[in-house]
Amino acid sequence: MKYLDEYRQRSSIERLAADIAAITTRPWTLMEVCGGQTHSIVKYGLEQFLPPAIELVHGPGCPVCVTSLAIIDRAIALASRPEVIFCSFGDMLRVPGTERDLLAVKASGADVRALYSPLDALKLATENPHREVVFFAIGFETTAPANAMAVFQAREKGVNNFSLLVSHFLVPPAIEAVCQSPETRVQGFLAAGHVCAIMGYRQYVPLAAKYRVPIVITGFEPLDILEGVLLCVRQLEQGRYQVDNQYIRVVDRDGNRLAQKMLDEVFAVTAQTWRGVGNIDHSGFRLKPAFAPFDAELKFGLREHFPAGSTSPVDSNGCISGQIMQGLKKPRDCDHFGKRCRPESPLGAPMVSSEGACAAYYRYRAEEV
Amino acid sequence: MRHEPPVMSNCPVPFAATDCIRLGHGSGGKLSHQLLRDLVYPHFDNPWLAQAHDSTRLPPVGGPLLFTTDSFVVRPLFFPGGDIGKLAVYGTVNDLAMGGARPLFLSCSLILEEGLPLPTLSRILASMRQAADETGVQLVTGDTKVVERGKGDGLYINTSGIGVLEHSVDICPQRIQGGDLILLSGDIGRHGMAVMATREGLEFDNPLDSDCAPLHNPVKALLDANIPVHCLRDLTRGGLATALVELAETAGLSLSVREEDIAVSGGVQGACELLGLDPLFVANEGRFIALVPGDHGQRALGILRQQPVSADSRIIGRVLEERKCRVIYTTRLGTERLLDRLAGEQLPRIC
């Protein structure tokens, strides 16, 4: 298939692997930021192409994994209300809250629906004027524009029975938090290509300089990832700390201006709680006051009932998602991996989402072959 | 996008387009009788059904029997390449065929939702009849029940089937041996993606058609040619990956398959890429794998390729001697990983 096969060709991958091996003179630890990249790496067994000196650690870029327990509990409380049709991306339904997950709420009679787009939820609100339709607006800069568009259209059309439960995360502050962590081993980053497709990569330039880390904007296909590694290792070996763009077929410096304009119209930057990691300044979005009537937390008075959640790196059930997502530990380092914690009975979000590092490790188990 | 096929011109009893199932159709009274007499029986006139008794007396058949059952709850009722009626016949016929049997008789239970248009029901019954004729089975007993509006997706169907073994080959997972070759009868993922695309209103430039088809002919061809087939499995729920994992576990052996030999059409691959799904786990309704001794692999492949429904068969891998019950998947890149069952439903990717 065009635009796919050429990025999955064994000969090109082997050529890149040979290039990486040829320039690597000492050990380097790189972090791929996005869960989609982690998934590709494990699915295609890409580590088998890297010299032993190169270690990839998996970053915080899984939208399901970073969503805080407090927000999931709020979602469950909302979904349990009889007047509410609660809409979400399917992956969120299986993430454990304090006591149960959204699927359990659905099974006990709540109207919970898995949708593909917030605009479908808006349509549902128009079709059900006597119900309250809430969309669980989660994810990074990638999903935010569509959510912004939905709420923008709701205001334009006066669809007042529509609201968003917002839990948006921004990637650059998370990269900065990893750089600032005294425990970090990360020496270079493969940044998330799709986030940069929206936002461009201007924000990464000062980060690379300040923390002396190469940042390579990288795609998701096997060839993209190996090329990203090559560009990152080359900088490290040469002692350069800059932003490189591997994903030029999708990303440019400025990103998608229209999407950014929509984000700016609807959302304000705010502090955000990352599950298992804690609070990071300027790392999330909230709705601007002009869109307050569409903010589910205000509309249903949720913040009073569920104040900010735990920021401990270890969930009370023993999930070490915070350490996994900061690249401090790998799924296999967790005592519960594959034992108490499996995809069918996850202790934490990284085992739920297809973009979670634990789920990817469990599903493909390349190292067991 | 095609959601429903054109109205059949040979529909035995014309109903007004506004007629629909009412609760009374399930009461056992006059309306029930009328439904059977005017709508169901005309599609399935055969001497067994004509006995009109609580149970049907069947003739003796010359061999061991295979018996199976399956329920069909697909939504929407009509999808590109098939409908629930066709599926209900082929599904049970295929389960019999996977045991090596010649399918003979089917039962059919209809669970009808109040409000289902009678012309829709009639179209589905006509489709079942057509599928039954095509596969040489007789629909010999049945039942109808009606549930209140909102308690069903229009129509659920259960079919059970009886088939006869006319050869002495024992086909079951326990017979799988190290060295067996794994043959796959065609490209994968069509049915699941066709249904998903229709259900979710996703439109593609190249519409996806379900692979929904009967598989008794290729199986018969293998057996008629005296291929000592060890095991057959159709790739329905959970797709190819799940079928392989189940067989490895039941047989107590490991299997090895190669990505480059597993065909996926451009349409299915494109849709899967877009949604973040893996075609290995997507349902099929007209594909199967055959495990045959290594020295019969090429001849079995030639036989399958002569049948239209399995014309694109390929050898995708083999059974290993190791007893770890794993399925090892070699990617196009030459790397290896394990295949496992999915924990739940396959969910589209978020971003």
XYZ file of C-alpha atoms in Angstrom:
720
model
C 0.000 0.000 0.000
C 1.305 3.409 -1.044
C 2.712 5.666 1.698
C 2.990 2.676 4.031
C 5.010 -0.049 2.378
C 7.956 2.218 1.656
C 8.214 2.996 5.374
C 8.172 -0.675 6.353
C 10.736 -2.045 3.940
C 13.223 -4.412 5.402
C 16.102 -3.255 3.171
C 15.678 0.420 4.148
C 15.389 -0.488 7.819
C 18.534 -2.609 7.679
C 20.418 0.190 5.945
C 19.440 2.631 8.708
C 20.348 0.067 11.372
C 23.808 -0.262 9.829
C 24.178 3.553 9.776
C 23.224 3.777 13.454
C 25.650 1.009 14.410
C 28.423 2.699 12.414
C 28.197 6.051 14.221
C 27.555 4.769 17.761
C 30.710 4.850 19.893
C 29.192 4.710 23.413
C 25.911 4.099 25.242
C 23.020 6.518 24.738
C 19.559 6.544 26.299
C 16.780 8.008 24.157
C 13.141 8.537 25.025
C 10.379 8.196 22.453
C 7.743 10.537 23.795
C 4.591 9.199 22.155
C 2.764 5.983 23.020
C 2.085 5.424 19.321
C 5.845 5.266 18.773
C 6.259 2.856 21.697
C 3.596 0.676 20.124
C 5.391 0.667 16.750
C 8.740 -0.107 18.377
C 7.362 -3.113 20.204
C 5.043 -4.275 17.417
C 7.788 -4.330 14.805
C 10.527 -5.400 17.208
C 12.598 -2.354 16.227
C 14.957 -2.692 19.190
C 16.259 -5.810 17.452
C 17.791 -3.436 14.865
C 19.621 -1.248 17.386
C 23.125 -1.804 18.734
C 23.139 -2.816 22.434
C 24.593 0.594 23.320
C 21.351 2.349 22.360
C 18.536 2.088 24.876
C 15.020 3.341 24.178
C 12.898 4.323 27.165
C 9.231 5.001 26.828
C 7.774 8.410 27.446
C 4.602 9.924 28.865
C 2.733 10.287 25.562
C -0.207 7.958 26.134
C -3.390 10.016 26.462
C -5.175 7.332 28.446
C -2.267 6.682 30.809
C -1.747 10.266 31.925
C -5.388 11.015 32.723
C -5.630 11.439 36.482
C -7.618 9.258 38.814
C -9.584 12.300 40.002
C -10.802 13.043 36.472
C -11.785 9.426 35.902
C -13.745 9.462 39.144
C -15.447 12.651 37.965
C -16.254 10.967 34.653
C -17.764 8.019 36.494
C -19.839 10.329 38.692
C -21.100 12.176 35.632
C -21.844 9.032 33.671
C -23.898 7.700 36.586
C -26.378 10.588 36.389
C -29.610 9.512 34.724
C -29.932 12.618 32.520
C -26.412 12.244 31.119
C -25.273 10.530 27.930
C -21.562 10.155 28.601
C -19.419 9.881 25.471
C -15.781 8.907 25.292
C -13.119 7.351 23.132
C -13.357 3.597 23.679
C -9.971 3.207 25.369
C -11.002 5.385 28.327
C -13.854 3.083 29.282
C -11.575 0.406 30.743
C -9.291 2.637 32.818
C -9.779 1.869 36.511
C -11.019 4.727 38.690
C -10.855 4.548 42.465
C -13.541 1.900 42.647
C -14.599 0.921 39.167
C -14.301 1.819 35.483
C -16.726 3.367 33.020
C -17.568 -0.010 31.485
C -18.783 -1.208 34.880
C -20.935 1.925 35.158
C -22.307 1.202 31.697
C -23.083 -2.394 32.641
C -25.044 -1.189 35.654
C -27.311 0.867 33.410
C -25.600 4.198 32.704
C -25.769 5.579 29.172
C -22.077 5.446 28.218
C -21.123 5.495 24.551
C -17.837 4.977 22.750
C -17.512 7.474 19.895
C -14.850 8.308 17.331
C -15.233 12.071 17.325
C -16.486 14.849 19.610
C -18.525 16.122 16.666
C -20.546 12.879 16.874
C -21.299 13.768 20.498
C -22.442 17.213 19.449
C -24.791 15.593 16.925
C -26.088 13.319 19.673
C -26.829 16.382 21.803
C -28.820 17.935 18.973
C -30.786 14.729 18.554
C -31.456 14.363 22.296
C -32.443 17.847 23.456
C -33.799 16.550 26.782
C -30.584 14.778 27.770
C -27.225 16.203 28.803
C -24.471 15.002 26.481
C -20.965 15.116 27.958
C -17.867 14.318 25.906
C -14.712 13.199 27.702
C -12.189 15.548 26.051
C -8.893 13.792 26.717
C -5.545 13.636 24.995
C -2.716 15.844 23.820
C -2.439 18.649 21.282
C -3.570 16.101 18.668
C -7.129 15.560 19.905
C -7.582 19.079 21.307
C -8.464 20.866 18.031
C -11.458 18.613 17.328
C -12.674 19.092 20.886
C -12.235 22.837 20.526
C -14.175 22.722 17.269
C -17.027 20.782 18.897
C -17.459 23.253 21.731
C -17.053 26.189 19.356
C -19.826 24.807 17.157
C -22.004 24.068 20.193
C -21.839 27.746 21.139
C -22.482 28.888 17.557
C -25.523 26.637 17.257
C -26.742 27.172 20.798
C -26.577 23.486 21.709
C -26.751 24.057 25.444
C -27.136 20.420 26.484
C -23.575 19.692 25.330
C -20.480 19.962 27.495
C -16.875 18.769 27.719
C -15.135 17.096 30.628
C -11.690 18.456 29.770
C -8.484 16.621 30.598
C -5.987 17.877 28.037
C -2.232 17.570 28.271
C 0.581 19.437 26.558
C 3.782 17.692 25.562
C 6.621 20.282 25.791
C 6.168 20.907 29.561
C 6.279 17.141 30.116
C 9.566 16.900 28.205
C 10.866 19.722 30.353
C 9.752 17.884 33.519
C 11.662 14.784 32.399
C 14.749 16.932 31.739
C 14.494 18.512 35.189
C 14.053 15.247 37.043
C 17.221 14.451 39.044
C 16.715 10.747 38.318
C 16.441 11.071 34.553
C 18.700 9.031 32.299
C 17.298 10.470 29.074
C 19.926 12.034 26.800
C 17.837 12.664 23.714
C 14.191 12.733 22.664
C 12.170 11.451 19.738
C 9.303 13.962 19.917
C 5.770 13.055 18.870
C 5.279 13.808 15.179
C 1.517 14.196 15.284
C 1.619 16.695 18.144
C 4.029 18.777 16.049
C 1.791 18.457 13.006
C -0.633 20.640 14.963
C 1.727 22.803 17.022
C 4.879 22.985 14.883
C 8.206 22.700 16.684
C 9.217 26.227 17.667
C 8.587 25.428 21.339
C 11.190 22.672 21.309
C 14.105 24.841 20.178
C 14.726 26.550 23.561
C 14.237 23.221 25.380
C 16.966 21.509 23.355
C 19.376 24.371 24.015
C 18.545 24.835 27.707
C 18.831 21.180 28.701
C 21.465 20.207 26.132
C 19.338 17.408 24.657
C 18.784 16.703 20.967
C 15.069 16.606 20.108
C 14.100 14.906 16.860
C 10.524 15.324 15.635
C 9.767 11.748 14.616
C 7.004 9.839 12.832
C 5.476 6.483 13.663
C 6.445 4.001 10.968
C 9.444 1.711 11.472
C 11.566 3.708 9.048
C 10.606 6.986 10.750
C 11.633 5.727 14.141
C 14.990 4.322 13.059
C 15.737 7.509 11.153
C 14.770 9.489 14.274
C 17.206 7.401 16.312
C 19.932 7.953 13.713
C 19.473 11.740 13.737
C 19.403 11.807 17.540
C 22.510 9.616 17.974
C 24.360 11.616 15.338
C 23.767 14.824 17.311
C 24.834 13.176 20.564
C 27.992 11.756 19.020
C 28.819 15.177 17.562
C 27.940 17.010 20.778
C 25.102 18.982 19.181
C 21.809 19.741 20.962
C 19.274 20.949 18.435
C 15.856 20.247 17.012
C 15.831 18.036 13.915
C 12.721 17.267 11.925
C 12.603 13.679 10.694
C 8.856 13.856 9.929
C 9.104 16.491 7.191
C 6.347 14.896 5.131
C 3.858 15.959 7.838
C 5.464 18.548 10.132
C 6.823 22.030 9.546
C 8.145 24.609 11.982
C 4.855 26.475 12.371
C 2.339 23.628 12.409
C -1.333 23.946 11.582
C -2.176 27.618 12.096
C -5.927 27.109 11.731
C -5.982 24.439 14.417
C -3.848 26.612 16.699
C -6.250 29.519 16.199
C -9.160 27.313 17.208
C -7.262 26.082 20.288
C -6.445 29.649 21.264
C -10.057 30.689 20.878
C -11.393 27.949 23.151
C -8.683 26.839 25.572
C -6.397 28.527 28.103
C -3.156 26.927 29.305
C -3.303 25.708 32.888
C -1.453 23.494 35.371
C -2.315 19.826 34.954
C -2.064 16.692 37.074
C -0.404 13.771 35.253
C -1.374 10.399 36.618
C 1.476 8.945 38.645
C 3.726 11.924 37.825
C 2.094 14.829 39.581
C 1.359 18.440 38.870
C 3.194 20.151 36.011
C 2.800 23.893 35.406
C 1.429 25.062 32.057
C 0.940 21.459 30.917
C -2.798 21.360 30.259
C -5.784 23.101 28.752
C -8.972 24.328 30.373
C -11.928 25.972 28.686
C -11.763 29.763 28.568
C -14.413 31.687 30.549
C -16.309 32.434 27.326
C -17.015 28.686 27.093
C -17.815 28.151 30.787
C -21.406 27.065 30.037
C -19.914 24.081 28.178
C -17.551 23.064 30.974
C -18.979 19.892 32.519
C -17.019 20.371 35.743
C -18.682 23.746 36.338
C -22.062 22.750 34.955
C -22.367 19.754 37.296
C -20.353 21.164 40.233
C -17.828 18.330 40.100
C -14.766 20.021 41.542
C -16.381 20.429 44.950
C -17.121 16.720 45.116
C -13.824 15.450 43.773
C -10.884 17.680 44.691
C -7.513 17.106 43.020
C -6.407 13.504 42.992
C -3.308 11.660 44.105
C 0.015 12.794 42.718
C 1.984 9.877 44.114
C 4.157 8.084 41.535
C 2.744 4.801 42.813
C -1.020 4.233 42.693
C -2.486 2.748 45.849
C -2.865 -0.621 44.088
C 0.854 -0.858 43.304
C 0.826 0.428 39.691
C 4.105 2.258 38.971
C 2.710 4.085 35.943
C 4.485 7.312 36.910
C 7.900 5.720 36.813
C 7.047 3.911 33.584
C 5.953 7.132 31.908
C 8.995 9.106 33.017
C 11.228 6.430 31.548
C 12.622 5.525 34.984
C 11.396 1.959 34.770
C 10.301 -0.447 32.052
C 7.178 -2.586 32.220
C 9.266 -5.674 33.055
C 10.668 -3.897 36.118
C 7.210 -3.926 37.691
C 6.498 -6.831 40.060
C 2.896 -6.993 38.898
C 3.571 -7.023 35.125
C 1.973 -10.073 33.515
C 1.012 -11.435 36.931
C -1.582 -9.427 38.842
C -1.621 -6.839 36.063
C -2.753 -8.026 32.652
C -4.792 -6.385 29.887
C -7.931 -8.212 31.025
C -7.455 -7.089 34.643
C -5.286 -3.954 34.516
C -3.987 -2.354 37.702
C -3.272 0.874 35.888
C -3.754 2.762 32.657
C -0.497 1.754 30.877
C -1.883 -1.785 30.720
C -5.224 -0.585 29.295
C -4.550 1.641 26.359
C -3.180 0.323 23.089
C -0.714 3.207 23.399
C 0.335 2.229 26.922
C 3.841 0.824 27.270
C 2.761 -2.081 29.485
C -0.034 -3.149 27.123
C 2.351 -3.005 24.156
C 4.978 -5.093 25.984
C 2.384 -7.590 27.107
C 0.732 -7.900 23.729
C 3.802 -8.439 21.614
C 6.302 -9.919 24.067
C 9.069 -9.841 21.496
C 11.739 -10.648 24.069
C 10.107 -13.988 24.808
C 10.571 -15.283 21.272
C -22.818 3.042 0.528
C -25.086 0.038 0.150
C -26.945 -0.660 3.353
C -29.762 -2.817 2.025
C -30.018 -4.881 -1.120
C -32.766 -4.059 -3.617
C -36.212 -5.476 -2.816
C -36.423 -9.053 -4.110
C -38.830 -9.371 -6.999
C -39.421 -13.055 -6.208
C -40.590 -12.442 -2.646
C -43.243 -15.164 -2.179
C -45.810 -13.090 -0.308
C -45.962 -9.392 -0.878
C -46.491 -7.441 2.311
C -47.378 -3.830 2.595
C -44.216 -1.870 3.237
C -45.737 -0.623 6.484
C -46.499 -4.079 7.935
C -44.294 -4.918 10.832
C -43.806 -7.398 13.647
C -46.222 -6.929 16.527
C -46.112 -8.540 19.956
C -49.066 -10.684 18.856
C -46.844 -12.402 16.284
C -45.183 -14.154 19.203
C -48.340 -15.040 21.092
C -48.805 -18.487 19.593
C -52.251 -17.394 18.384
C -53.627 -16.408 15.023
C -51.007 -13.808 14.230
C -48.214 -16.303 14.944
C -49.842 -18.850 12.710
C -50.291 -16.292 9.964
C -46.664 -15.248 10.184
C -45.486 -18.823 9.743
C -47.989 -19.713 7.055
C -47.668 -16.581 4.937
C -44.109 -15.501 5.490
C -41.852 -18.243 6.821
C -43.071 -21.519 5.277
C -43.235 -20.227 1.691
C -39.469 -19.698 1.825
C -38.710 -23.143 3.140
C -41.111 -25.653 1.644
C -39.681 -29.090 2.290
C -41.285 -32.333 3.493
C -39.577 -32.127 6.899
C -40.810 -28.673 7.766
C -44.205 -29.651 6.368
C -44.565 -32.179 9.203
C -45.501 -29.110 11.284
C -44.913 -30.987 14.482
C -43.155 -30.076 17.737
C -40.089 -31.901 16.537
C -39.055 -33.114 13.112
C -38.398 -36.715 12.226
C -35.328 -36.953 10.003
C -34.266 -39.824 7.764
C -31.308 -42.035 8.737
C -28.004 -40.873 7.322
C -25.099 -43.147 6.525
C -22.364 -42.085 8.962
C -21.401 -40.381 12.208
C -23.177 -37.084 12.826
C -21.733 -33.682 13.644
C -23.950 -31.235 15.504
C -23.306 -27.525 16.098
C -25.085 -24.292 17.012
C -24.440 -20.582 16.612
C -26.292 -17.314 17.248
C -26.200 -14.267 15.018
C -26.656 -10.763 16.387
C -24.945 -8.664 13.705
C -25.899 -5.009 13.439
C -26.739 -3.703 10.850
C -28.861 -6.544 9.451
C -27.647 -5.780 5.936
C -24.021 -4.986 5.178
C -21.953 -4.854 1.983
C -21.490 -8.427 0.801
C -24.149 -10.067 2.946
C -26.878 -9.948 5.569
C -27.740 -11.659 8.833
C -29.709 -14.414 7.044
C -26.839 -15.457 4.821
C -24.508 -15.296 7.793
C -26.797 -17.506 9.899
C -26.753 -20.250 7.259
C -23.098 -20.007 6.228
C -21.907 -19.704 9.826
C -23.395 -23.013 10.886
C -22.602 -24.720 7.582
C -18.991 -23.605 8.021
C -18.808 -24.924 11.578
C -19.932 -28.324 10.257
C -17.510 -28.124 7.350
C -14.621 -27.391 9.764
C -15.308 -30.789 11.329
C -15.158 -32.348 7.870
C -18.899 -33.007 7.665
C -21.291 -32.613 4.748
C -23.965 -30.204 6.064
C -27.499 -31.674 5.897
C -30.074 -30.057 8.150
C -30.488 -26.733 9.935
C -32.824 -25.439 12.600
C -33.643 -21.763 12.740
C -34.860 -19.712 15.700
C -35.876 -16.152 15.029
C -36.003 -13.615 17.850
C -37.913 -10.734 16.364
C -38.155 -7.236 17.756
C -41.539 -5.582 17.770
C -41.589 -3.114 14.881
C -39.342 -5.066 12.497
C -40.795 -4.435 9.020
C -42.185 -7.646 7.521
C -40.651 -6.927 4.107
C -37.248 -6.803 5.845
C -37.894 -10.164 7.487
C -39.038 -11.580 4.174
C -35.861 -10.398 2.447
C -33.734 -12.007 5.131
C -35.656 -15.288 4.916
C -35.258 -15.245 1.129
C -31.557 -14.743 1.620
C -31.432 -17.686 4.051
C -33.245 -19.844 1.536
C -30.802 -18.893 -1.194
C -27.859 -19.675 1.088
C -29.413 -23.001 2.100
C -29.928 -23.997 -1.536
C -26.386 -23.000 -2.386
C -24.936 -25.136 0.387
C -27.316 -28.089 0.006
C -28.862 -27.890 3.474
C -32.541 -28.110 4.389
C -34.060 -25.909 7.039
C -36.175 -28.497 8.835
C -37.341 -27.004 12.138
C -37.594 -23.622 13.758
C -39.159 -21.249 16.213
C -40.142 -17.606 16.407
C -40.335 -15.370 19.449
C -41.099 -11.662 19.654
C -39.503 -9.256 22.118
C -40.692 -5.736 22.926
C -39.429 -2.805 20.945
C -36.029 -1.718 22.242
C -35.162 -5.186 23.555
C -33.468 -6.460 20.379
C -31.656 -5.118 17.327
C -34.514 -5.925 14.948
C -33.704 -9.583 14.610
C -31.500 -12.224 16.192
C -31.114 -15.644 14.604
C -29.946 -18.913 16.071
C -29.213 -21.826 13.788
C -28.176 -25.330 14.727
C -26.923 -27.794 12.172
C -26.435 -31.482 11.598
C -23.917 -32.863 9.143
C -22.661 -36.302 8.258
C -19.084 -37.572 8.087
C -18.569 -39.436 4.845
C -14.881 -40.216 5.250
C -12.629 -41.585 7.946
C -10.303 -38.584 8.452
C -10.344 -37.412 12.060
C -10.193 -33.610 11.944
C -9.488 -31.953 15.296
C -6.829 -29.777 17.002
C -5.411 -32.762 18.914
C -4.258 -34.261 15.611
C -1.996 -31.307 14.796
C 1.661 -32.396 14.613
C 5.042 -30.722 14.407
C 5.906 -30.212 10.742
C 2.302 -29.594 9.631
C 1.880 -26.710 7.219
C -0.678 -23.952 7.836
C -2.732 -22.942 4.775
C -4.856 -19.775 4.787
C -7.743 -19.656 2.305
C -7.578 -15.968 1.315
C -7.118 -12.385 2.462
C -8.264 -11.486 5.962
C -10.347 -8.871 7.761
C -13.045 -8.142 5.186
C -16.135 -9.007 7.197
C -15.221 -7.151 10.371
C -14.191 -4.015 8.535
C -17.238 -4.058 6.210
C -19.581 -4.288 9.190
C -17.680 -1.665 11.166
C -17.597 0.728 8.225
C -21.354 0.353 7.724
C -22.168 0.586 11.425
C -20.090 3.683 12.000
C -20.960 5.345 8.696
C -17.321 5.359 7.572
C -17.015 5.811 3.859
C -14.069 4.665 1.797
C -13.220 5.188 -1.846
C -13.098 1.429 -2.335
C -16.136 0.054 -0.498
C -15.286 -2.949 1.663
C -17.315 -6.099 1.053
C -17.720 -8.842 3.642
C -16.073 -12.141 2.727
C -19.200 -13.957 4.003
C -19.216 -17.299 2.099
C -19.769 -21.042 2.562
C -16.643 -23.164 2.981
C -17.979 -26.690 2.519
C -16.757 -26.990 -1.071
C -13.026 -26.480 -0.470
C -13.197 -28.827 2.515
C -14.938 -31.472 0.436
C -12.336 -31.036 -2.306
C -9.490 -31.635 0.167
C -11.146 -34.740 1.565
C -12.160 -36.099 -1.851
C -8.501 -35.858 -2.845
C -7.523 -37.915 0.228
C -5.551 -35.147 1.867
C -5.083 -36.343 5.474
C -6.221 -33.016 6.923
C -5.261 -32.685 10.585
C -7.309 -29.652 11.503
C -9.535 -26.938 10.029
C -10.667 -23.705 11.690
C -12.765 -20.839 10.367
C -11.540 -17.383 11.308
C -14.624 -15.739 12.769
C -14.595 -13.715 16.006
C -11.075 -12.743 17.022
C -9.756 -13.319 13.504
C -6.718 -15.252 12.359
C -4.619 -14.482 15.444
C -7.170 -15.827 17.907
C -7.719 -18.987 15.854
C -3.970 -19.664 15.784
C -3.609 -19.106 19.537
C -6.543 -21.430 20.279
C -5.125 -24.168 18.080
C -1.632 -23.858 19.583
C -3.071 -24.182 23.082
C -5.366 -27.115 22.299
C -2.728 -28.951 20.293
C -0.035 -28.259 22.909
C 2.403 -27.123 20.199
C 3.845 -23.846 18.944
C 2.986 -22.351 15.568
C 5.040 -20.048 13.400
C 3.514 -17.731 10.774
C 4.937 -15.072 8.458
C 3.395 -11.629 7.972
C 4.477 -11.456 4.326
C 2.369 -14.507 3.419
C -0.825 -13.251 5.077
C -2.793 -11.293 2.490
C -4.719 -8.173 3.481
C -6.540 -6.192 0.785
C -5.628 -2.543 0.309
C -9.110 -1.480 1.445
C -8.967 -3.458 4.676
C -5.425 -2.385 5.397
C -6.262 1.261 4.770
C -9.314 1.138 7.029
C -7.362 -0.645 9.755
C -4.485 1.850 9.548
C -6.930 4.724 9.790
C -8.636 3.335 12.877
C -5.579 1.801 14.524
C -6.879 -1.781 14.272
C -4.927 -4.928 13.504
C -6.373 -7.052 10.670
C -5.004 -10.170 12.382
C -7.762 -9.776 14.973
C -10.587 -8.679 12.671
C -13.444 -11.146 12.052
C -13.884 -13.084 8.820
C -16.935 -15.055 7.662
C -15.525 -16.867 4.648
C -11.925 -17.701 5.506
C -10.338 -20.699 7.162
C -7.003 -22.272 7.906
C -6.125 -25.886 7.154
C -3.319 -27.747 8.899
C -1.999 -30.615 6.803
C 1.094 -32.830 6.979
C 4.116 -31.134 5.431
C 4.403 -33.546 2.503
C 0.782 -32.864 1.484
C 1.064 -29.062 1.687
C 1.668 -28.246 -1.968
C -1.021 -30.624 -3.245
C -3.537 -29.260 -0.694
C -2.654 -25.721 -1.809
C -3.310 -26.633 -5.449
C -6.702 -28.108 -4.548
C -7.771 -25.074 -2.510
C -6.725 -22.717 -5.287
C -9.079 -24.472 -7.717
C -12.094 -23.489 -5.575
C -13.371 -19.929 -6.147
C -13.832 -19.208 -2.423
C -10.252 -20.228 -1.629
C -8.573 -19.267 -4.907
C -6.048 -17.039 -3.122
C -4.919 -19.650 -0.613
C -1.349 -19.490 0.657
C 0.903 -21.411 2.985
C 1.447 -18.964 5.841
C 3.502 -20.991 8.275
C 4.054 -24.279 10.020
C 3.713 -26.165 13.264
C 6.879 -26.384 15.365
C 8.040 -29.338 17.432
C 8.316 -27.251 20.635
C 5.552 -27.668 23.211
C 5.347 -24.090 24.493
C 1.904 -23.444 22.917
C 3.040 -20.108 21.460
C 2.296 -18.431 18.156
C 5.432 -16.826 16.768
C 4.872 -14.113 14.199
C 7.671 -13.088 11.852
C 7.155 -9.517 10.647
C 8.017 -8.237 7.199
C 11.102 -6.717 8.776
C 12.279 -10.163 9.799
C 11.715 -9.497 13.506
C 9.743 -11.909 15.659
C 7.081 -11.461 18.296
C 4.284 -13.456 19.883
C 0.591 -13.353 19.009
C -1.913 -13.496 21.852
C -5.645 -13.144 22.335
C -7.024 -9.650 22.769
C -8.121 -8.703 26.283
C -11.358 -7.181 25.070
C -12.734 -5.594 21.966
C -10.267 -4.031 19.557
C -10.575 -0.308 20.068
C -9.700 2.426 17.618
C -6.650 4.474 18.486
C -7.193 7.888 20.078
C -4.553 10.043 18.419
